[in-house]
XYZ file of C-alpha atoms in Angstrom:
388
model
C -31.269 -69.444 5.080
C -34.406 -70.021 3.568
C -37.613 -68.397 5.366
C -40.789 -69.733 6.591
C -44.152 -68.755 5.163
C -44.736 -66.836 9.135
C -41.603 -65.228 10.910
C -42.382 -64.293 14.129
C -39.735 -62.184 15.595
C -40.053 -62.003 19.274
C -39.657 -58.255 20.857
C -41.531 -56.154 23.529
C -43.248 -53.476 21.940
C -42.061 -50.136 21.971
C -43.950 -47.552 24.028
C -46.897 -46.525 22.655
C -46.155 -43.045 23.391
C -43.952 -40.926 21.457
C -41.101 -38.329 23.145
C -43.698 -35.014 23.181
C -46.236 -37.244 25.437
C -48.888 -39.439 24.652
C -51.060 -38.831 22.161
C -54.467 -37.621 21.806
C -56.822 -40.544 20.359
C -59.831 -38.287 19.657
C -62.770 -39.800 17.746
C -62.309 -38.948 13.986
C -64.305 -41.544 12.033
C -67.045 -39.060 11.004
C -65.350 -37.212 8.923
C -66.292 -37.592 5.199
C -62.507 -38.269 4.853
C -60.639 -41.097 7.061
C -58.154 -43.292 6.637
C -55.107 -43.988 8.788
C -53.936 -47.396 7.802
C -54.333 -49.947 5.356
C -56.680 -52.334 7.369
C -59.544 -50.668 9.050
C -63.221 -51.322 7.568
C -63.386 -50.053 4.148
C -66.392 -47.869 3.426
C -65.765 -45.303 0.747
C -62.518 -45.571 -2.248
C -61.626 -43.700 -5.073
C -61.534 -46.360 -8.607
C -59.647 -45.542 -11.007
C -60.633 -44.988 -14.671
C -59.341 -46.622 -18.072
C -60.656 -44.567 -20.443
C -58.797 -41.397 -22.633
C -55.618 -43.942 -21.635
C -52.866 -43.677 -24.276
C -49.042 -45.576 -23.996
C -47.113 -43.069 -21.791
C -44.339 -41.106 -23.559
C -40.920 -42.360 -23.819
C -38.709 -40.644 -21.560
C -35.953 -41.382 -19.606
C -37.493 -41.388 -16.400
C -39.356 -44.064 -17.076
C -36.672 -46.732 -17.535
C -36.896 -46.978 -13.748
C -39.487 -48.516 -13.312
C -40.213 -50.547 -16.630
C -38.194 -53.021 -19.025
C -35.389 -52.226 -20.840
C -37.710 -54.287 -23.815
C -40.504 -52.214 -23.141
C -38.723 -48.854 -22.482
C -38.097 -49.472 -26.140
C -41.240 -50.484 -27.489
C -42.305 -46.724 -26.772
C -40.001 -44.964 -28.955
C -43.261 -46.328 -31.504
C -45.554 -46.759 -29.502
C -45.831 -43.796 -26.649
C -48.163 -40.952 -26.923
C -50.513 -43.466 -28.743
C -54.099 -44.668 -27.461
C -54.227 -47.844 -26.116
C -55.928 -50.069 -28.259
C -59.749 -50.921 -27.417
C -59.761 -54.202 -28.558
C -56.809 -55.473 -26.970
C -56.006 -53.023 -23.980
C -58.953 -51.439 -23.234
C -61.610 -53.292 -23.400
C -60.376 -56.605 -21.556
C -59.277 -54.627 -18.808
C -62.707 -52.611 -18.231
C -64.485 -56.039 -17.870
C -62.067 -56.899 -15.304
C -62.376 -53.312 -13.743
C -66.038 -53.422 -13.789
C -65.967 -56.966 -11.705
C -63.637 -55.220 -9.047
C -66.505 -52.635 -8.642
C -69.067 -55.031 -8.613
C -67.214 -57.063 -5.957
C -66.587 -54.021 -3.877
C -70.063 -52.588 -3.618
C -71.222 -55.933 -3.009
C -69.356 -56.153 -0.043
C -70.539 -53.034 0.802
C -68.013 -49.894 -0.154
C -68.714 -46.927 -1.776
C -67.369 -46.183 -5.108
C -66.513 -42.874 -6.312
C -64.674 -42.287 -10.114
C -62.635 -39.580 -11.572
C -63.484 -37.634 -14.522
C -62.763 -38.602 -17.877
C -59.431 -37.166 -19.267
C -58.470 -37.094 -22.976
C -54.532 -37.495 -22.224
C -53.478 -37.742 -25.980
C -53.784 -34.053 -25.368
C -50.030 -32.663 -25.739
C -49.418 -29.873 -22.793
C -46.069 -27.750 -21.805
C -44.404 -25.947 -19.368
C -41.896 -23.408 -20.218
C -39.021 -25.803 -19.776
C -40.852 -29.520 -21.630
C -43.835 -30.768 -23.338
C -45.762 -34.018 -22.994
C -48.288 -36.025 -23.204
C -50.024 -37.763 -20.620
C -50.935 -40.873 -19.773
C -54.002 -42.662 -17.684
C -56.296 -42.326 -14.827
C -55.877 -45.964 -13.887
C -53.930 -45.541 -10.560
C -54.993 -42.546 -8.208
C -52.639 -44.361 -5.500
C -50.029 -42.819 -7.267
C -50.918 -39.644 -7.143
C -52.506 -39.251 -3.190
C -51.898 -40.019 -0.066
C -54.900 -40.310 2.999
C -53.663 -39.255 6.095
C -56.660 -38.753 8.646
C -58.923 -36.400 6.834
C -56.487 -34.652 4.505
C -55.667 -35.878 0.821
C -52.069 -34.746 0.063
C -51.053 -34.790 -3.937
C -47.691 -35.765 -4.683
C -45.133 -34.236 -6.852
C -44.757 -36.831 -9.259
C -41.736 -37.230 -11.008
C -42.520 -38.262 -14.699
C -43.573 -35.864 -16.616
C -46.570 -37.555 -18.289
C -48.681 -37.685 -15.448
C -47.806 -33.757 -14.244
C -51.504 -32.870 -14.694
C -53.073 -36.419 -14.223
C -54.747 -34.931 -10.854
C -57.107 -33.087 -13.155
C -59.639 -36.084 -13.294
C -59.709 -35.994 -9.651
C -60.601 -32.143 -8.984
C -64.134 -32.065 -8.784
C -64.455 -35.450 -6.699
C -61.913 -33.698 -4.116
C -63.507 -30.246 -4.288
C -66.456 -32.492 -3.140
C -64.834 -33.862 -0.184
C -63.314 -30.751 0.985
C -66.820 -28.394 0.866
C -67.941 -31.447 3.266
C -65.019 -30.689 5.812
C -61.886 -32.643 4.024
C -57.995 -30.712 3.980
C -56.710 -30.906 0.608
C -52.879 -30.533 -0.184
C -50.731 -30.049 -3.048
C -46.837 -30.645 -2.435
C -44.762 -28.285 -4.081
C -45.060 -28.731 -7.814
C -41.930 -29.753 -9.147
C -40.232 -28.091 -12.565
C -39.106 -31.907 -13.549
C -36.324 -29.953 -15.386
C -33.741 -32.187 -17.384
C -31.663 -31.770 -14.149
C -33.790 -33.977 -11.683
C -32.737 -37.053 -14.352
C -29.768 -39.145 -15.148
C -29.407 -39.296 -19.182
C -27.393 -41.782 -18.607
C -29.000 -44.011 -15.977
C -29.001 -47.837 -16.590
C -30.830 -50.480 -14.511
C -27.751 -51.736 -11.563
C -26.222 -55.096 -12.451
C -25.856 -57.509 -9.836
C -22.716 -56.415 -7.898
C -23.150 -52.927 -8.897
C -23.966 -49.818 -6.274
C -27.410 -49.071 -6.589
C -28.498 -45.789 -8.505
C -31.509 -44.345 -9.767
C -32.814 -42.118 -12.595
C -33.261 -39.449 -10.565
C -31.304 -37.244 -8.059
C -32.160 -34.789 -5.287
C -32.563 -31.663 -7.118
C -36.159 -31.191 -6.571
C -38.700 -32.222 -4.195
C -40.340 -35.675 -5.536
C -42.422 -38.579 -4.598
C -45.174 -41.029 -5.813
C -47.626 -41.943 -3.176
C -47.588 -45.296 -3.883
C -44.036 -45.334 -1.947
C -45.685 -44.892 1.152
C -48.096 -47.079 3.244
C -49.565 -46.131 6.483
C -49.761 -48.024 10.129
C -51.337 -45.327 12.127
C -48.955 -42.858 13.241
C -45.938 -44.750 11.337
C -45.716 -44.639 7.865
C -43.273 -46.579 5.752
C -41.502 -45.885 2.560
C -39.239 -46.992 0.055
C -36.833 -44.409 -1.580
C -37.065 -45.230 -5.371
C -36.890 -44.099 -9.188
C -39.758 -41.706 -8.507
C -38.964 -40.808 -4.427
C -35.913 -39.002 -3.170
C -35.000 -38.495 0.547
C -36.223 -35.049 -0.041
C -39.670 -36.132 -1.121
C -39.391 -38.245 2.023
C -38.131 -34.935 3.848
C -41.076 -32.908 2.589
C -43.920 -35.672 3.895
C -42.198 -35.881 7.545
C -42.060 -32.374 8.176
C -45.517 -31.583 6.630
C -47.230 -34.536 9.210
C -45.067 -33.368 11.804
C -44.081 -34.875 15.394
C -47.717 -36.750 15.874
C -46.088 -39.328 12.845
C -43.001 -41.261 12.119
C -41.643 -42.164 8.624
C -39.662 -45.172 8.720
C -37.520 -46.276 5.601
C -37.751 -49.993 4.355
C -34.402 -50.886 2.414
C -35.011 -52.823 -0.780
C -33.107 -54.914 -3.157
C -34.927 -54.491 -6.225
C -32.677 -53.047 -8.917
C -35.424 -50.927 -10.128
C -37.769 -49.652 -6.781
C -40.793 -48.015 -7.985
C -43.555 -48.087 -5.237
C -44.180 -50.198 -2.150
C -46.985 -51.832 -2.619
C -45.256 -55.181 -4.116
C -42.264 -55.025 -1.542
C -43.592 -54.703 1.564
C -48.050 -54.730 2.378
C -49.646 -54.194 6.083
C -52.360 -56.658 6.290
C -53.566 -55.919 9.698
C -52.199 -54.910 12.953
C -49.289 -56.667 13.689
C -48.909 -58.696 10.476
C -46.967 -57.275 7.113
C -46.637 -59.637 4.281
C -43.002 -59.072 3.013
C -41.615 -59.913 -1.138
C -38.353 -62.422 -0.250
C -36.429 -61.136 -3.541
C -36.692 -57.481 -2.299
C -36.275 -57.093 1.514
C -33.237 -58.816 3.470
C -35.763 -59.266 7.363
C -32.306 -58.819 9.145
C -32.600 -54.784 7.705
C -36.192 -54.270 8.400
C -36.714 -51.382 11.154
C -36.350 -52.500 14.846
C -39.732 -51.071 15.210
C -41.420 -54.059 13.207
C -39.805 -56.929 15.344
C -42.913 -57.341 17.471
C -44.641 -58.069 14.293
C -45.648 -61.362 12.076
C -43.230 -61.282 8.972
C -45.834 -62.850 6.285
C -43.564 -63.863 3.090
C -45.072 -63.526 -0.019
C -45.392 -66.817 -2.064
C -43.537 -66.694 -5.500
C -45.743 -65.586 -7.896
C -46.999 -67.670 -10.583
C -46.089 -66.694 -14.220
C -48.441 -67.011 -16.724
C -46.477 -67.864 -19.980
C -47.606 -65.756 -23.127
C -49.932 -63.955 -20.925
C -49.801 -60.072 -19.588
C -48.363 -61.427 -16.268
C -45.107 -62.812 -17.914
C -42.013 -61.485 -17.508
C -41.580 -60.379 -21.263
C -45.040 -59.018 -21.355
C -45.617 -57.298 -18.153
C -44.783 -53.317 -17.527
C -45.108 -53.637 -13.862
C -42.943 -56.173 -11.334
C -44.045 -59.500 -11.250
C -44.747 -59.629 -7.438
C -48.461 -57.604 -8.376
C -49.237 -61.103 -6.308
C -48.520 -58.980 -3.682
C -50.680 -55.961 -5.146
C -53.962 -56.746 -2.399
C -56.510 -54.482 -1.398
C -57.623 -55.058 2.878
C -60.815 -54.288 3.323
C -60.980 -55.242 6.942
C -58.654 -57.626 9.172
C -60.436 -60.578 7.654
C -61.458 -59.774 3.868
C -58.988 -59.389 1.256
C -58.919 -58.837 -2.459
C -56.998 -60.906 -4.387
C -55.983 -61.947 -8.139
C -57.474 -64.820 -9.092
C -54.758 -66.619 -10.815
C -52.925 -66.364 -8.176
C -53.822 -69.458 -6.271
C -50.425 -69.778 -3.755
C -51.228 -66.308 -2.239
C -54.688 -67.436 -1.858
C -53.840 -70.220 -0.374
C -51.307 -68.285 1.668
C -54.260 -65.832 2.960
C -56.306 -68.338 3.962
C -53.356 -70.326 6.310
C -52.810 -66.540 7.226
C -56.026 -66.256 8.731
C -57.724 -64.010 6.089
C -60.587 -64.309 3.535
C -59.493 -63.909 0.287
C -61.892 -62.162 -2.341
C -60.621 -64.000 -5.273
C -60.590 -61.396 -8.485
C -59.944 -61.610 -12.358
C -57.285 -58.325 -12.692
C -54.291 -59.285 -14.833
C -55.632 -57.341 -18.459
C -55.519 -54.229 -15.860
C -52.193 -55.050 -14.902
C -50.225 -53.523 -18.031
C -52.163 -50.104 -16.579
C -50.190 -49.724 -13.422
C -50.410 -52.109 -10.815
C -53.234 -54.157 -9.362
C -56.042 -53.614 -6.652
C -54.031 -51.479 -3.819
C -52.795 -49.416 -7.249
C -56.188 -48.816 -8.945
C -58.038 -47.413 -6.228
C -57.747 -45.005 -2.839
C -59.542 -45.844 -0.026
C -61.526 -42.423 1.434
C -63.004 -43.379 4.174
C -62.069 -46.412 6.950
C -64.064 -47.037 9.452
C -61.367 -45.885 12.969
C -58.949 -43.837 14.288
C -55.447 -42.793 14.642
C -53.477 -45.216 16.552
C -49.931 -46.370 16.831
C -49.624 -50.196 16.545
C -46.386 -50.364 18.020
């Protein structure tokens, strides 16, 4: 059945109130640190940086997330620098115009340090090298006033929290909780050696198992007092485990079931917009297997993305999924920033009800991601709620 650009699926909403009583909205938007969803007014965010970027080692971690094609390509090229001329430098501009754009609508922008990660490094039981700064979603997760670090999975970016330590010792000597999840040993264990991407028909697998404690932050995004998640190539159930029983009974962690053949982070599967409306990728979520708790909500699906032949958003050129369409940052319930080349989810924003920032990103694209990856939003303007 094929699905309109709005679903509405009619349901009361649940009780506002969760099974230990109702909740305690105290005022907590002057903290220095404050974000509970993905839609409340932006006023402070974390950019990423570019530079000291190198290819990231080949390992077999990886292959979960990227190309078979370009898995390969780093047996030559990973551990190198990322060329200036070609990689670099087109991206920056790009970067430079998403700063612009934000402080001109009036955020804050704070930047990590600069990191050298051609540096090798070890741990008694591997070596590597790292990788970039471009994507501190990754990496942290805001809940409230405390940023948590997650225990990534590949290996490269083990110590990529570095460029961040000053900015967060910042943040917490002005009142802000800072947490590290147990640091994984990312022993040859956690890994398949033999993984392969799932043909159609196939049981899904992934690249890693459940031997440690893992998770990208990028796997989660936050609606108040429910968060959502996708188990993936870089998040295990007890990653997922870990982050309910750290927030405790005051939150929920819902699961959203995906069909993408290689999950790796949330962000281009399933994207809050605003209270009550989520804009959904159709090749990735079956509606029918979305959480009951989401059927009082608008079911926004995502517009196909357009595919720029030859280009770094093609599907033989591009390390990250093609639905980075998807890949928006909210800075309120209105404003929204967009890739410019991307003129159906524009459109799509607009008939939506939002105001699309239109943006030039796709030379920062072979980095990580797009705007929700490249940056971490500090400080929103509210407080914790439950939308449902």
């Amino acid at each position: 059945m094929e699905l309109s650009s709005i679903q509405k699926i009619d349901r009361a909403s649940e009780n506002k109130s969760y099974e230990d009583g109702e909740f305690n909205n105290a005022k907590t938007d002057n903290f220095v640190v404050n974000s509970y969803n993905e839609w409340d007014p932006l006023e402070e965010i974390v950019v990423g940086r570019l530079e000291g970027a190198i290819h990231p080692p080949k390992h077999i971690s990886l292959l979960g997330g990227i190309p078979k094609k370009l898995y390969n390509v780093l047996s030559l090229a990973g551990g190198s620098k990322v060329s200036q001329r070609w990689g670099i430098v087109p991206a920056q501009k790009e970067l430079d115009e998403f700063i612009h754009i934000l402080e001109s609508e009036g955020v804050k922008v704070k930047r990590p340090n600069f990191i050298d990660y051609s540096r090798s490094f070890s741990t008694p039981d591997w070596k590597s090298k790292g990788n970039c700064s471009a994507c501190p979603r990754d990496c942290f997760l805001v809940i409230g006033n405390e940023i948590i670090e997650a225990p990534m999975s590949w290996r490269c970016r083990y110590f990529e929290r570095h460029a961040y330590y000053s900015l967060f010792k910042e943040y917490f000597e002005q009142g802000a909780k800072w947490t590290s999840a147990p640091r994984p040993m990312l022993l040859d264990s956690l890994y398949d050696k033999n993984y392969t991407v799932p043909k159609d028909g196939e049981s899904m697998r992934y690249v890693i198992n459940e031997s440690e404690v893992v998770f990208d932050a990028a796997d989660f995004v936050r609606c108040g007092r429910d968060l959502f998640v996708t188990k993936s190539n870089v998040t295990n159930e007890a990653g997922i485990n870990w982050l309910q029983r750290h927030l405790g009974n005051d939150f929920r962690v819902h699961i959203i079931e995906t069909r993408s053949k290689q999950p790796m982070h949330i962000d281009t599967t399933f994207v809050p917009l605003a209270p009550g409306k989520v804009m959904i990728n159709p090749e990735y979520i079956d509606v029918k297997k979305l959480p009951s708790i989401l059927k009082s909500w608008d079911i926004l699906i995502a517009p196909k993305p357009v595919i720029i032949k030859g280009g770094l958003f093609s599907e033989t050129a591009a390390l990250c999924s093609m639905w980075l369409s998807m890949n928006v940052l909210v800075l309120d319930e209105e404003r929204v920033i967009c890739e410019k080349s991307q003129e159906p989810t524009i459109q799509a924003l607009k008939d939506w009800g939002f105001k699309p920032i239109p943006c030039n990103f796709l030379h920062f694209n072979p980095f990580g991601g797009a705007f929700h990856c490249a940056t971490l939003d500090i400080r929103r303007r509210g407080t914790l709620q439950s939308y449902f």
